[in-house]
Structure formats: structure tokens, C-alpha cells
């Protein structure tokens, strides 16, 4: 969608899709659609249109720029922009300790450095229309007014989605403000560093800086210290991944290095009240069956390459620019191939014991490509004794609740997400050990034991992950050999 910066461009793009819209509506009305009985017309049109806009043919820098276009700040939201100051290198060292502790082989990764982290305090603004501008006052005054309307002592720390290389807090303001409205809590939405310029673990370092900044605010911060048991980590898609791997990092640090030097203080590592995710990306390799089996319901296309083909894994074939390919080259935007199934890259790959003593976790998925990985991870957590609240919506695409807020399924999604956040900070989460499966149009609800929610065995999951990781590693080594020869 990188070329849709003006109303005229958007109108032209939509006019070009009129045949697609008419075809989709006709097939749906004749009950000839492959998703009949699982998606209503609005959902099917939404999926078809988004799918038609998603392109991987533009240079990465253009994709990034298009996905991060700032829509401005207006309507029923408060946004106060802040910069969390750069702390000591101890934060990066803590992340590296966690990475090394959880290694299972010869994973390699970049040393990202530590820097300041930009973020947006976001809250619901009462009594204004949808086009009302923000007052022309300082960021400090905006924060003060936000807190006056959102006086909760709890905070949601939010990480946006976008496959770790797209989007920004500005693209998620409407959803984050809605989350604040539904929970009554202010939200700190983090502008973490994006791949491929900043691969793993740069985003994780930034996430830990943001979390520690809530626990122990540096001098000049707008906010007061927030106790860990009043913080909920939240995110969608890649942001759900980041929420989960931040939790894994905290669990690991509690065990091996329970304090971190942060702006001149030794800050104890404490766990948040909970983690709330929407369609979390738990397997960077995308090697579970649902990425193909559920593609008909989703706007995220299945991988164009499959391990079973026998061909070498290739890097995305995109026009060169200053951002991609990298030097030395990689086959994945986010991580070295050797690290693609490290637990802090793909949380699905971690041992269930990693999750022992974790706080409650909420997970919502649709009937989408990422469903298997989310449900298997939820099963692992449950088996480790973690209170897990899991909901799956029949026929719904990736992150449906964020893109279709006003639909019945969207409203039900927000009911569950917000309820979990409120109950987590109150210490009142009740987990049944079952998946709540919500049928088409919410006409039915049934509980499925988490141990039975997905048919994949742990052994099959591990085999798929290992084979996919080895395939990527061999492809990356071949690519680097070609690159080295070309430089001779």
C-alpha cells in the first residue's frame, strides 16, 4: 500500500479493484465462495481487498515508508510523544545473557547497541468528535490531560505488528486508543527498531528498555514508577511475538541475572501482571500446516517456498535498495538463519520449561495461517502450569479484531482482550485449561481442552522446526558463498 498517500491514489486503487469486489460479492451471494459458511460478505471482502494490496515486489525501503505513513492525531485519543533516554549497555548485556542461556546450537546474531527509544503514551479522550484535533499544547500537558482522563494505576506496554519490518505506533493509534478506552488504562506504544536494518535482537533490547523505564523511570520522565504487577505486555502479530519473547527474557533473567543496572540504579527483574496477544507470530519459519491449510480464510499468503520442494531456500527476490540485501546477505529480514528457531526469535521452539512461573497469558487467533503455532504454544504454556486464556474465532483472518473493530466478532474479541487486561492487574485471571472456540457469526461456543486443541504432536512440531531451520541455514550459506565469489 506504499503508493496510497492521497485520497486520489486510494480512489484509483479501489476503482481498479471493482472487478475483484464484484466477483467476490457474486460468488458469495451464490454460495460458491470457498469460504461460504465461515465468513460473511464483509469479512470476505475485507480479506480479498487486503490480500490484493499486500505486495512483496517493491524495494524494502518503499514498503517500510508506505506502511509507516502517519495519519495524524485526531478524534477521541490523547497521544503524548516521548523519548526514553539511552541507558547503560547493561540492558544489552542482559539480553545477550538470556540469548546465550537459551541457545541450543551455534546461533549467531548481531550486537545491536543500546539507544534512546521513542514511544507514544496513548489514551482515550472523552467528549470529542472523530475529527477533533489535539490541542496545541506541550507533550507534558498532553500527558497530564491523558492521565486525568485515564487515572488507572496500571499500564499496558504495547508492541505493534508488521512482521518486524513494517508499521509503527502511528499506524496503531486507533486500536491502541480503543484498548485504552476498553481497559481504562494508559498505553505506552513503543517504536522499536525494525529489520532488516536492525535484526534480532534490536527490537528485544528496545522492548526491555521500555519495560525497565516503566519500573524505574529515568530522570525527567513524565510518568511515575509502575509496579511490575500493574503492567500488561500486549501486542499483535510480530508485536505479540515481542511481548512473548520479552516475557521469556524476564523469566530467564530472574533465574540467571536478577538485577540490571539501569540509569545508575540496580533494578530487580520483576514479572508483569500478564501478556495479552492477538494473532501472535510464534514461528518465524512459518513451518506449521495451518500456514497453507488456512490460507483461504486469511489475507496473509502462504510461503512461496516449501521445504518439501527440495529446492534451496532463497532470500526474498526484491529490487535492491539501501536497505536490502544486507552485507553479508541473509535469507530472512529479521534474524540470521542460524537463529531462526532460537526461543527468543520463535517462541514456539522453546522448551515448555521456559514458561514455568510465567504470569497469565491471553491469546486470540482466527482460522488463520498462524493458528497452529499459537495453539501449540498455548498448549506448552498450559502444560508448564501457566494460566492461559485462549480464544479462536471460526473463519476469521489474521488480527481480525484490529481491522474489523465494529463487527460482532471484533466486538467480542475486544471484550475478551480488555477483560483479560483488567483481570490480570487485579490478580483475578481464571484459566480453564480449555480453548474457547467461537463459531461463525458467534452462533455457537464450545470449549476444547488445550491438550486437544491442535492435532500436531510436540515431536512433529520440533521436526518441522528443525527441518525448516536447516533448510534456511543451507540456503543462507549458499547465498553468502555466492556473494563472496561475486566480490572477488
mmCIF file with all atom_site columns, C-alpha atoms in Angstrom, residues 328-330 474-488:
data_model
loop_
_atom_site.group_PDB
_atom_site.id
_atom_site.type_symbol
_atom_site.label_atom_id
_atom_site.label_alt_id
_atom_site.label_comp_id
_atom_site.label_asym_id
_atom_site.label_entity_id
_atom_site.label_seq_id
_atom_site.pdbx_PDB_ins_code
_atom_site.Cartn_x
_atom_site.Cartn_y
_atom_site.Cartn_z
_atom_site.occupancy
_atom_site.B_iso_or_equiv
_atom_site.pdbx_formal_charge
_atom_site.auth_seq_id
_atom_site.auth_comp_id
_atom_site.auth_asym_id
_atom_site.auth_atom_id
_atom_site.pdbx_PDB_model_num
ATOM 1  C CA . UNK A 1 328 ? 26.755 -10.108 4.452  1.00 0.00 ? 328 UNK A CA 1
ATOM 2  C CA . UNK A 1 329 ? 23.462 -11.311 2.967  1.00 0.00 ? 329 UNK A CA 1
ATOM 3  C CA . UNK A 1 330 ? 20.702 -13.068 4.893  1.00 0.00 ? 330 UNK A CA 1
ATOM 4  C CA . UNK A 1 474 ? 21.846 -24.113 3.985  1.00 0.00 ? 474 UNK A CA 1
ATOM 5  C CA . UNK A 1 475 ? 20.215 -21.501 1.763  1.00 0.00 ? 475 UNK A CA 1
ATOM 6  C CA . UNK A 1 476 ? 21.907 -18.663 3.631  1.00 0.00 ? 476 UNK A CA 1
ATOM 7  C CA . UNK A 1 477 ? 25.336 -20.322 3.463  1.00 0.00 ? 477 UNK A CA 1
ATOM 8  C CA . UNK A 1 478 ? 24.891 -20.819 -0.294 1.00 0.00 ? 478 UNK A CA 1
ATOM 9  C CA . UNK A 1 479 ? 23.860 -17.179 -0.689 1.00 0.00 ? 479 UNK A CA 1
ATOM 10 C CA . UNK A 1 480 ? 26.879 -15.962 1.271  1.00 0.00 ? 480 UNK A CA 1
ATOM 11 C CA . UNK A 1 481 ? 29.222 -18.129 -0.801 1.00 0.00 ? 481 UNK A CA 1
ATOM 12 C CA . UNK A 1 482 ? 27.795 -16.633 -3.993 1.00 0.00 ? 482 UNK A CA 1
ATOM 13 C CA . UNK A 1 483 ? 28.143 -13.160 -2.506 1.00 0.00 ? 483 UNK A CA 1
ATOM 14 C CA . UNK A 1 484 ? 31.789 -13.772 -1.583 1.00 0.00 ? 484 UNK A CA 1
ATOM 15 C CA . UNK A 1 485 ? 32.603 -15.049 -5.085 1.00 0.00 ? 485 UNK A CA 1
ATOM 16 C CA . UNK A 1 486 ? 30.960 -12.015 -6.670 1.00 0.00 ? 486 UNK A CA 1
ATOM 17 C CA . UNK A 1 487 ? 33.190 -9.694  -4.636 1.00 0.00 ? 487 UNK A CA 1
ATOM 18 C CA . UNK A 1 488 ? 36.408 -11.346 -5.865 1.00 0.00 ? 488 UNK A CA 1
#
